[in-house]
PDB file of C-alpha atoms and ligand atoms in Angstrom:
ATOM      1  CA  MET K   1     -25.823 -34.597-203.494  1.00 92.00           C
ATOM      2  CA  ASN K   2     -25.920 -35.725-199.869  1.00 96.00           C
ATOM      3  CA  LEU K   3     -23.237 -38.293-199.426  1.00 97.00           C
ATOM      4  CA  ILE K   4     -21.994 -40.603-196.680  1.00 97.00           C
ATOM      5  CA  LEU K   5     -18.565 -42.209-196.660  1.00 97.00           C
ATOM      6  CA  LEU K   6     -18.415 -45.406-194.659  1.00 97.00           C
ATOM      7  CA  GLY K   7     -15.401 -47.518-193.851  1.00 96.00           C
ATOM      8  CA  ALA K   8     -12.979 -48.509-191.136  1.00 95.00           C
ATOM      9  CA  PRO K   9     -10.747 -45.895-189.504  1.00 93.00           C
ATOM     10  CA  GLY K  10      -7.936 -45.300-191.968  1.00 89.00           C
ATOM     11  CA  ALA K  11      -9.826 -46.730-194.937  1.00 93.00           C
ATOM     12  CA  GLY K  12      -9.239 -43.426-196.693  1.00 89.00           C
ATOM     13  CA  LYS K  13     -12.577 -41.698-196.119  1.00 93.00           C
ATOM     14  CA  GLY K  14     -10.982 -38.376-195.277  1.00 91.00           C
ATOM     15  CA  THR K  15      -8.683 -38.463-198.295  1.00 88.00           C
ATOM     16  CA  GLN K  16     -11.510 -39.290-200.688  1.00 94.00           C
ATOM     17  CA  ALA K  17     -13.785 -36.740-199.008  1.00 95.00           C
ATOM     18  CA  GLU K  18     -11.257 -34.007-199.864  1.00 91.00           C
ATOM     19  CA  VAL K  19     -11.218 -35.095-203.524  1.00 91.00           C
ATOM     20  CA  ILE K  20     -15.006 -35.244-203.820  1.00 93.00           C
ATOM     21  CA  CYS K  21     -15.263 -31.900-202.071  1.00 93.00           C
ATOM     22  CA  ASP K  22     -13.108 -30.309-204.816  1.00 92.00           C
ATOM     23  CA  HIS K  23     -14.874 -32.286-207.544  1.00 90.00           C
ATOM     24  CA  LEU K  24     -18.467 -31.514-206.584  1.00 92.00           C
ATOM     25  CA  GLY K  25     -17.974 -28.249-204.721  1.00 94.00           C
ATOM     26  CA  ILE K  26     -19.768 -29.434-201.599  1.00 95.00           C
ATOM     27  CA  PRO K  27     -18.281 -29.372-198.097  1.00 96.00           C
ATOM     28  CA  ALA K  28     -16.694 -32.430-196.523  1.00 96.00           C
ATOM     29  CA  ILE K  29     -17.737 -32.733-192.899  1.00 96.00           C
ATOM     30  CA  SER K  30     -15.626 -34.840-190.578  1.00 95.00           C
ATOM     31  CA  THR K  31     -16.932 -35.312-187.050  1.00 95.00           C
ATOM     32  CA  GLY K  32     -13.422 -36.419-186.079  1.00 92.00           C
ATOM     33  CA  ASN K  33     -11.964 -33.107-187.285  1.00 90.00           C
ATOM     34  CA  ILE K  34     -14.695 -31.111-185.549  1.00 93.00           C
ATOM     35  CA  ILE K  35     -14.027 -32.921-182.269  1.00 93.00           C
ATOM     36  CA  ARG K  36     -10.238 -32.523-182.586  1.00 89.00           C
ATOM     37  CA  GLU K  37     -10.716 -28.805-183.251  1.00 90.00           C
ATOM     38  CA  ALA K  38     -12.852 -28.527-180.094  1.00 92.00           C
ATOM     39  CA  LEU K  39     -10.171 -30.385-178.172  1.00 90.00           C
ATOM     40  CA  LYS K  40      -7.475 -28.024-179.392  1.00 88.00           C
ATOM     41  CA  ASN K  41      -9.569 -25.021-178.407  1.00 93.00           C
ATOM     42  CA  GLY K  42     -10.256 -26.480-174.977  1.00 92.00           C
ATOM     43  CA  THR K  43     -14.051 -26.178-175.298  1.00 92.00           C
ATOM     44  CA  GLU K  44     -16.516 -28.076-173.113  1.00 91.00           C
ATOM     45  CA  LEU K  45     -17.198 -30.466-176.005  1.00 89.00           C
ATOM     46  CA  GLY K  46     -13.496 -31.096-176.407  1.00 91.00           C
ATOM     47  CA  LYS K  47     -13.125 -31.941-172.719  1.00 91.00           C
ATOM     48  CA  GLN K  48     -16.066 -34.338-172.870  1.00 89.00           C
ATOM     49  CA  ALA K  49     -14.718 -36.114-175.946  1.00 92.00           C
ATOM     50  CA  LYS K  50     -11.044 -36.400-175.044  1.00 90.00           C
ATOM     51  CA  SER K  51     -11.035 -39.555-172.935  1.00 91.00           C
ATOM     52  CA  TYR K  52     -13.168 -41.498-175.414  1.00 94.00           C
ATOM     53  CA  MET K  53     -11.061 -40.467-178.349  1.00 92.00           C
ATOM     54  CA  ASP K  54      -7.730 -41.189-176.695  1.00 89.00           C
ATOM     55  CA  GLU K  55      -8.894 -44.708-175.880  1.00 91.00           C
ATOM     56  CA  GLY K  56     -10.164 -45.366-179.390  1.00 92.00           C
ATOM     57  CA  LYS K  57     -13.785 -45.462-178.201  1.00 94.00           C
ATOM     58  CA  LEU K  58     -16.731 -43.678-179.754  1.00 96.00           C
ATOM     59  CA  VAL K  59     -17.899 -40.379-178.358  1.00 96.00           C
ATOM     60  CA  PRO K  60     -21.506 -40.790-177.077  1.00 96.00           C
ATOM     61  CA  ASP K  61     -24.210 -40.578-179.750  1.00 96.00           C
ATOM     62  CA  GLU K  62     -25.992 -37.553-178.204  1.00 95.00           C
ATOM     63  CA  VAL K  63     -22.798 -35.524-178.399  1.00 94.00           C
ATOM     64  CA  VAL K  64     -21.981 -36.239-182.069  1.00 95.00           C
ATOM     65  CA  ILE K  65     -25.623 -36.012-183.145  1.00 95.00           C
ATOM     66  CA  ALA K  66     -25.787 -32.502-181.685  1.00 93.00           C
ATOM     67  CA  ILE K  67     -22.562 -31.575-183.507  1.00 93.00           C
ATOM     68  CA  ILE K  68     -23.902 -32.788-186.859  1.00 95.00           C
ATOM     69  CA  LYS K  69     -27.262 -31.128-186.410  1.00 94.00           C
ATOM     70  CA  GLU K  70     -25.596 -27.784-185.869  1.00 93.00           C
ATOM     71  CA  ARG K  71     -23.152 -28.261-188.750  1.00 94.00           C
ATOM     72  CA  LEU K  72     -25.737 -29.373-191.334  1.00 95.00           C
ATOM     73  CA  ALA K  73     -27.884 -26.321-190.576  1.00 93.00           C
ATOM     74  CA  LYS K  74     -25.171 -23.999-191.926  1.00 94.00           C
ATOM     75  CA  ASP K  75     -25.586 -22.308-195.339  1.00 94.00           C
ATOM     76  CA  ASP K  76     -22.769 -24.146-197.094  1.00 94.00           C
ATOM     77  CA  CYS K  77     -24.558 -27.490-196.649  1.00 95.00           C
ATOM     78  CA  GLN K  78     -27.724 -26.497-198.429  1.00 92.00           C
ATOM     79  CA  LYS K  79     -26.536 -27.731-201.850  1.00 92.00           C
ATOM     80  CA  GLY K  80     -25.154 -30.964-200.475  1.00 96.00           C
ATOM     81  CA  PHE K  81     -22.430 -32.364-198.258  1.00 97.00           C
ATOM     82  CA  ILE K  82     -20.114 -35.283-197.715  1.00 97.00           C
ATOM     83  CA  LEU K  83     -20.191 -36.928-194.303  1.00 97.00           C
ATOM     84  CA  ASP K  84     -16.897 -38.496-193.261  1.00 97.00           C
ATOM     85  CA  GLY K  85     -17.069 -40.398-189.973  1.00 96.00           C
ATOM     86  CA  PHE K  86     -20.773 -39.913-189.361  1.00 97.00           C
ATOM     87  CA  PRO K  87     -22.939 -41.900-188.855  1.00 98.00           C
ATOM     88  CA  ARG K  88     -20.843 -44.435-186.988  1.00 98.00           C
ATOM     89  CA  THR K  89     -23.612 -46.291-185.164  1.00 98.00           C
ATOM     90  CA  VAL K  90     -27.145 -47.330-186.108  1.00 97.00           C
ATOM     91  CA  PRO K  91     -28.700 -44.800-183.665  1.00 98.00           C
ATOM     92  CA  GLN K  92     -26.679 -42.037-185.376  1.00 98.00           C
ATOM     93  CA  ALA K  93     -28.060 -43.123-188.771  1.00 97.00           C
ATOM     94  CA  GLU K  94     -31.564 -43.135-187.338  1.00 97.00           C
ATOM     95  CA  ALA K  95     -31.033 -39.636-185.960  1.00 97.00           C
ATOM     96  CA  LEU K  96     -30.017 -38.433-189.431  1.00 96.00           C
ATOM     97  CA  ASP K  97     -33.216 -39.912-190.870  1.00 96.00           C
ATOM     98  CA  ALA K  98     -35.238 -38.315-188.083  1.00 97.00           C
ATOM     99  CA  MET K  99     -33.800 -34.892-189.043  1.00 95.00           C
ATOM    100  CA  GLY K 100     -35.502 -35.383-192.414  1.00 94.00           C
ATOM    101  CA  ILE K 101     -32.201 -35.512-194.279  1.00 94.00           C
ATOM    102  CA  VAL K 102     -32.311 -37.532-197.477  1.00 94.00           C
ATOM    103  CA  ILE K 103     -29.108 -39.365-198.304  1.00 95.00           C
ATOM    104  CA  ASP K 104     -28.450 -39.882-202.006  1.00 95.00           C
ATOM    105  CA  ARG K 105     -25.521 -42.232-201.849  1.00 96.00           C
ATOM    106  CA  VAL K 106     -23.455 -44.179-199.336  1.00 97.00           C
ATOM    107  CA  ILE K 107     -19.978 -45.244-200.369  1.00 97.00           C
ATOM    108  CA  ASP K 108     -18.306 -47.899-198.300  1.00 97.00           C
ATOM    109  CA  ILE K 109     -14.539 -48.057-198.729  1.00 97.00           C
ATOM    110  CA  GLU K 110     -13.340 -51.554-197.855  1.00 97.00           C
ATOM    111  CA  VAL K 111      -9.814 -52.178-196.593  1.00 96.00           C
ATOM    112  CA  ALA K 112      -8.497 -55.238-194.726  1.00 96.00           C
ATOM    113  CA  ASP K 113      -7.547 -54.799-191.059  1.00 95.00           C
ATOM    114  CA  GLU K 114      -3.838 -55.585-191.621  1.00 94.00           C
ATOM    115  CA  ALA K 115      -3.537 -52.829-194.225  1.00 93.00           C
ATOM    116  CA  ILE K 116      -5.328 -50.443-191.849  1.00 94.00           C
ATOM    117  CA  GLN K 117      -2.752 -51.091-189.131  1.00 93.00           C
ATOM    118  CA  LYS K 118       0.055 -50.121-191.508  1.00 90.00           C
ATOM    119  CA  ARG K 119      -1.697 -47.083-192.811  1.00 90.00           C
ATOM    120  CA  LEU K 120      -2.700 -45.607-189.487  1.00 92.00           C
ATOM    121  CA  SER K 121       0.651 -46.078-187.854  1.00 93.00           C
ATOM    122  CA  GLY K 122       2.272 -44.017-190.665  1.00 93.00           C
ATOM    123  CA  ARG K 123      -0.438 -41.394-190.848  1.00 92.00           C
ATOM    124  CA  ARG K 124       0.287 -37.723-190.125  1.00 94.00           C
ATOM    125  CA  VAL K 125      -2.323 -34.988-189.944  1.00 92.00           C
ATOM    126  CA  CYS K 126      -2.126 -31.207-190.146  1.00 94.00           C
ATOM    127  CA  GLU K 127      -2.727 -29.589-186.769  1.00 91.00           C
ATOM    128  CA  SER K 128      -4.241 -26.539-188.432  1.00 91.00           C
ATOM    129  CA  CYS K 129      -6.468 -27.720-191.296  1.00 90.00           C
ATOM    130  CA  GLY K 130      -6.832 -31.478-190.684  1.00 86.00           C
ATOM    131  CA  ALA K 131      -5.346 -32.521-194.051  1.00 89.00           C
ATOM    132  CA  SER K 132      -4.031 -36.060-193.950  1.00 88.00           C
ATOM    133  CA  TYR K 133      -0.684 -37.515-195.081  1.00 92.00           C
ATOM    134  CA  HIS K 134       1.249 -40.780-194.833  1.00 91.00           C
ATOM    135  CA  VAL K 135       4.996 -41.037-194.312  1.00 94.00           C
ATOM    136  CA  ASP K 136       5.327 -43.619-197.126  1.00 90.00           C
ATOM    137  CA  TYR K 137       2.221 -43.439-199.311  1.00 84.00           C
ATOM    138  CA  LYS K 138       1.384 -39.741-199.320  1.00 88.00           C
ATOM    139  CA  PRO K 139       4.202 -37.684-197.795  1.00 95.00           C
ATOM    140  CA  SER K 140       3.901 -33.909-197.598  1.00 97.00           C
ATOM    141  CA  LYS K 141       6.359 -32.069-199.875  1.00 98.00           C
ATOM    142  CA  VAL K 142       8.327 -30.833-196.877  1.00 97.00           C
ATOM    143  CA  GLU K 143       8.509 -33.248-193.946  1.00 96.00           C
ATOM    144  CA  GLY K 144       6.370 -32.073-191.039  1.00 97.00           C
ATOM    145  CA  VAL K 145       4.763 -29.225-193.002  1.00 98.00           C
ATOM    146  CA  CYS K 146       1.267 -29.242-194.494  1.00 98.00           C
ATOM    147  CA  ASP K 147       1.168 -28.734-198.306  1.00 97.00           C
ATOM    148  CA  LYS K 148      -2.143 -26.939-198.082  1.00 96.00           C
ATOM    149  CA  CYS K 149      -1.718 -24.429-195.284  1.00 97.00           C
ATOM    150  CA  GLY K 150       1.859 -24.617-194.032  1.00 97.00           C
ATOM    151  CA  GLY K 151       0.673 -25.949-190.646  1.00 97.00           C
ATOM    152  CA  LYS K 152       2.572 -28.557-188.658  1.00 97.00           C
ATOM    153  CA  THR K 153       1.825 -32.230-189.398  1.00 97.00           C
ATOM    154  CA  VAL K 154       1.740 -34.557-186.387  1.00 95.00           C
ATOM    155  CA  GLN K 155       0.844 -38.111-185.406  1.00 93.00           C
ATOM    156  CA  ARG K 156      -2.561 -38.418-183.772  1.00 89.00           C
ATOM    157  CA  ARG K 157      -2.620 -39.795-180.242  1.00 87.00           C
ATOM    158  CA  ASP K 158      -5.136 -42.428-181.297  1.00 89.00           C
ATOM    159  CA  ASP K 159      -2.886 -43.652-184.119  1.00 92.00           C
ATOM    160  CA  HIS K 160      -0.730 -45.627-181.678  1.00 89.00           C
ATOM    161  CA  PRO K 161      -0.809 -49.433-182.240  1.00 88.00           C
ATOM    162  CA  ASP K 162      -2.920 -50.495-179.223  1.00 89.00           C
ATOM    163  CA  THR K 163      -5.460 -47.779-179.843  1.00 92.00           C
ATOM    164  CA  ILE K 164      -5.661 -48.735-183.526  1.00 94.00           C
ATOM    165  CA  LYS K 165      -6.606 -52.273-182.448  1.00 93.00           C
ATOM    166  CA  GLU K 166      -9.363 -50.944-180.237  1.00 94.00           C
ATOM    167  CA  ARG K 167     -10.685 -48.659-182.986  1.00 94.00           C
ATOM    168  CA  LEU K 168     -10.865 -51.583-185.418  1.00 96.00           C
ATOM    169  CA  HIS K 169     -12.727 -53.598-182.805  1.00 96.00           C
ATOM    170  CA  VAL K 170     -15.190 -50.756-182.284  1.00 96.00           C
ATOM    171  CA  TYR K 171     -15.589 -50.409-186.045  1.00 97.00           C
ATOM    172  CA  HIS K 172     -16.527 -54.059-186.569  1.00 97.00           C
ATOM    173  CA  GLU K 173     -18.848 -54.052-183.587  1.00 97.00           C
ATOM    174  CA  GLN K 174     -20.664 -50.735-183.950  1.00 97.00           C
ATOM    175  CA  THR K 175     -20.118 -49.232-187.394  1.00 97.00           C
ATOM    176  CA  GLU K 176     -20.075 -52.183-189.775  1.00 97.00           C
ATOM    177  CA  PRO K 177     -23.794 -52.919-189.153  1.00 97.00           C
ATOM    178  CA  LEU K 178     -24.474 -49.667-191.033  1.00 97.00           C
ATOM    179  CA  LYS K 179     -23.650 -51.480-194.260  1.00 97.00           C
ATOM    180  CA  GLY K 180     -26.773 -53.575-193.781  1.00 97.00           C
ATOM    181  CA  TYR K 181     -28.743 -50.490-192.770  1.00 97.00           C
ATOM    182  CA  TYR K 182     -27.945 -48.681-196.040  1.00 97.00           C
ATOM    183  CA  GLU K 183     -27.952 -51.787-198.195  1.00 96.00           C
ATOM    184  CA  LYS K 184     -31.664 -52.025-197.480  1.00 96.00           C
ATOM    185  CA  THR K 185     -32.241 -48.508-198.808  1.00 93.00           C
ATOM    186  CA  GLY K 186     -30.500 -49.380-202.101  1.00 93.00           C
ATOM    187  CA  LYS K 187     -28.087 -46.455-201.677  1.00 94.00           C
ATOM    188  CA  LEU K 188     -24.967 -48.459-200.803  1.00 96.00           C
ATOM    189  CA  LYS K 189     -21.995 -48.756-203.167  1.00 97.00           C
ATOM    190  CA  ILE K 190     -18.896 -50.718-202.238  1.00 97.00           C
ATOM    191  CA  VAL K 191     -15.464 -49.504-203.281  1.00 96.00           C
ATOM    192  CA  GLU K 192     -12.442 -51.739-202.759  1.00 96.00           C
ATOM    193  CA  GLY K 193      -9.755 -49.470-201.288  1.00 95.00           C
ATOM    194  CA  GLN K 194      -6.613 -49.624-203.448  1.00 93.00           C
ATOM    195  CA  GLU K 195      -3.020 -49.222-202.426  1.00 86.00           C
ATOM    196  CA  ASP K 196      -2.692 -46.135-204.573  1.00 85.00           C
ATOM    197  CA  VAL K 197      -4.893 -43.220-203.476  1.00 86.00           C
ATOM    198  CA  LYS K 198      -5.517 -42.205-207.103  1.00 91.00           C
ATOM    199  CA  ASP K 199      -6.917 -45.639-207.945  1.00 95.00           C
ATOM    200  CA  THR K 200      -9.342 -45.476-205.031  1.00 95.00           C
ATOM    201  CA  THR K 201     -10.371 -42.001-206.159  1.00 94.00           C
ATOM    202  CA  ALA K 202     -11.153 -43.258-209.667  1.00 95.00           C
ATOM    203  CA  LEU K 203     -13.343 -46.037-208.241  1.00 95.00           C
ATOM    204  CA  THR K 204     -15.029 -43.639-205.825  1.00 95.00           C
ATOM    205  CA  LEU K 205     -15.899 -41.125-208.545  1.00 93.00           C
ATOM    206  CA  LYS K 206     -17.261 -43.965-210.681  1.00 94.00           C
ATOM    207  CA  ALA K 207     -19.414 -45.149-207.776  1.00 93.00           C
ATOM    208  CA  LEU K 208     -20.811 -41.605-207.539  1.00 90.00           C
ATOM    209  CA  GLU K 209     -21.899 -41.573-211.166  1.00 86.00           C
ATOM    210  CA  ALA K 210     -23.358 -45.043-211.390  1.00 72.00           C
TER     211      ALA K 210
HETATM  212  P1  ADP J 301     -10.847 -42.366-187.940  1.00 82.08           P
HETATM  213  O1  ADP J 301     -11.886 -42.501-188.999  1.00 82.08           O
HETATM  214  O2  ADP J 301      -9.487 -42.356-188.480  1.00 82.08           O
HETATM  215  O3  ADP J 301     -11.011 -43.287-186.774  1.00 82.08           O
HETATM  216  P2  ADP J 301     -11.995 -39.858-187.045  1.00 82.08           P
HETATM  217  O4  ADP J 301     -11.191 -38.642-187.148  1.00 82.08           O
HETATM  218  O5  ADP J 301     -13.167 -40.007-187.929  1.00 82.08           O
HETATM  219  O6  ADP J 301     -10.923 -40.975-187.280  1.00 82.08           O
HETATM  220  O7  ADP J 301     -12.479 -40.097-185.543  1.00 82.08           O
HETATM  221  C1  ADP J 301     -11.608 -40.093-184.456  1.00 82.08           C
HETATM  222  C2  ADP J 301     -12.341 -40.324-183.170  1.00 82.08           C
HETATM  223  O8  ADP J 301     -13.347 -39.306-182.984  1.00 82.08           O
HETATM  224  C3  ADP J 301     -13.129 -41.624-183.085  1.00 82.08           C
HETATM  225  O9  ADP J 301     -12.307 -42.698-182.695  1.00 82.08           O
HETATM  226  C4  ADP J 301     -14.178 -41.255-182.038  1.00 82.08           C
HETATM  227  O10 ADP J 301     -13.656 -41.265-180.736  1.00 82.08           O
HETATM  228  C5  ADP J 301     -14.510 -39.826-182.389  1.00 82.08           C
HETATM  229  N1  ADP J 301     -15.632 -39.759-183.365  1.00 82.08           N
HETATM  230  C6  ADP J 301     -15.589 -39.229-184.620  1.00 82.08           C
HETATM  231  N2  ADP J 301     -16.774 -39.349-185.248  1.00 82.08           N
HETATM  232  C7  ADP J 301     -17.601 -39.979-184.380  1.00 82.08           C
HETATM  233  C8  ADP J 301     -18.955 -40.414-184.424  1.00 82.08           C
HETATM  234  N3  ADP J 301     -19.728 -40.216-185.520  1.00 82.08           N
HETATM  235  N4  ADP J 301     -19.464 -41.038-183.325  1.00 82.08           N
HETATM  236  C9  ADP J 301     -18.719 -41.237-182.232  1.00 82.08           C
HETATM  237  N5  ADP J 301     -17.443 -40.869-182.124  1.00 82.08           N
HETATM  238  C10 ADP J 301     -16.872 -40.247-183.173  1.00 82.08           C
HETATM  239 ZN1   ZN J 302      -2.930 -27.812-193.179  1.00 82.08          ZN
END
């Protein structure tokens, strides 16, 4: 199963990707997490990406396409994968097609902009493993500590209110057209994001089966 999760920043793609990853035993690949890891390690890629990310802008297509190409070539992707945060532009989707990768299903998680603002401003992520939490909706068992790996949970720089606005703008402008792109292939399923993570998960798993 080769799967794409679409949706606005903070729609819950990462959270659902983790669930599907456990459920289907295929890796969840987040370009955002890969870039943040590069940033933390001070690599050339990280340096290139930093200014875009901090401003809520997209990293240039060539850069993320190269990242995905390298990642999808690894052994653990051969039985399938979940893409979270890629593609984010039509040229990125075209690049995926040009690699000869067949996508089985695209799940678009829909959440209204106002709800996104609330969610992102309360989001915390693990510095070490990238797991995602929310101070109100999905707190870690111990404040500031990741349930999964014991790492430190922090607020992302791009989760500040002005940057959230810019990211939503970028989403509507550049990423939302992908709905039409995948609608045409008949692979698109829409899931209405629910307030409760578990409810969204149930709908997402149903969309996978149908
Ligand atoms: P979110 O979905 O919450 O916005 P991500 O972790 O997916 O967060 O992405 C964070 C940032 O990383 C984006 O705002 C962008 O700068 C960069 N990024 C991630 N994936 C891509 C992509 N496919 N194309 C361009 N930039 C990307
Ligand atoms: Zn962790």
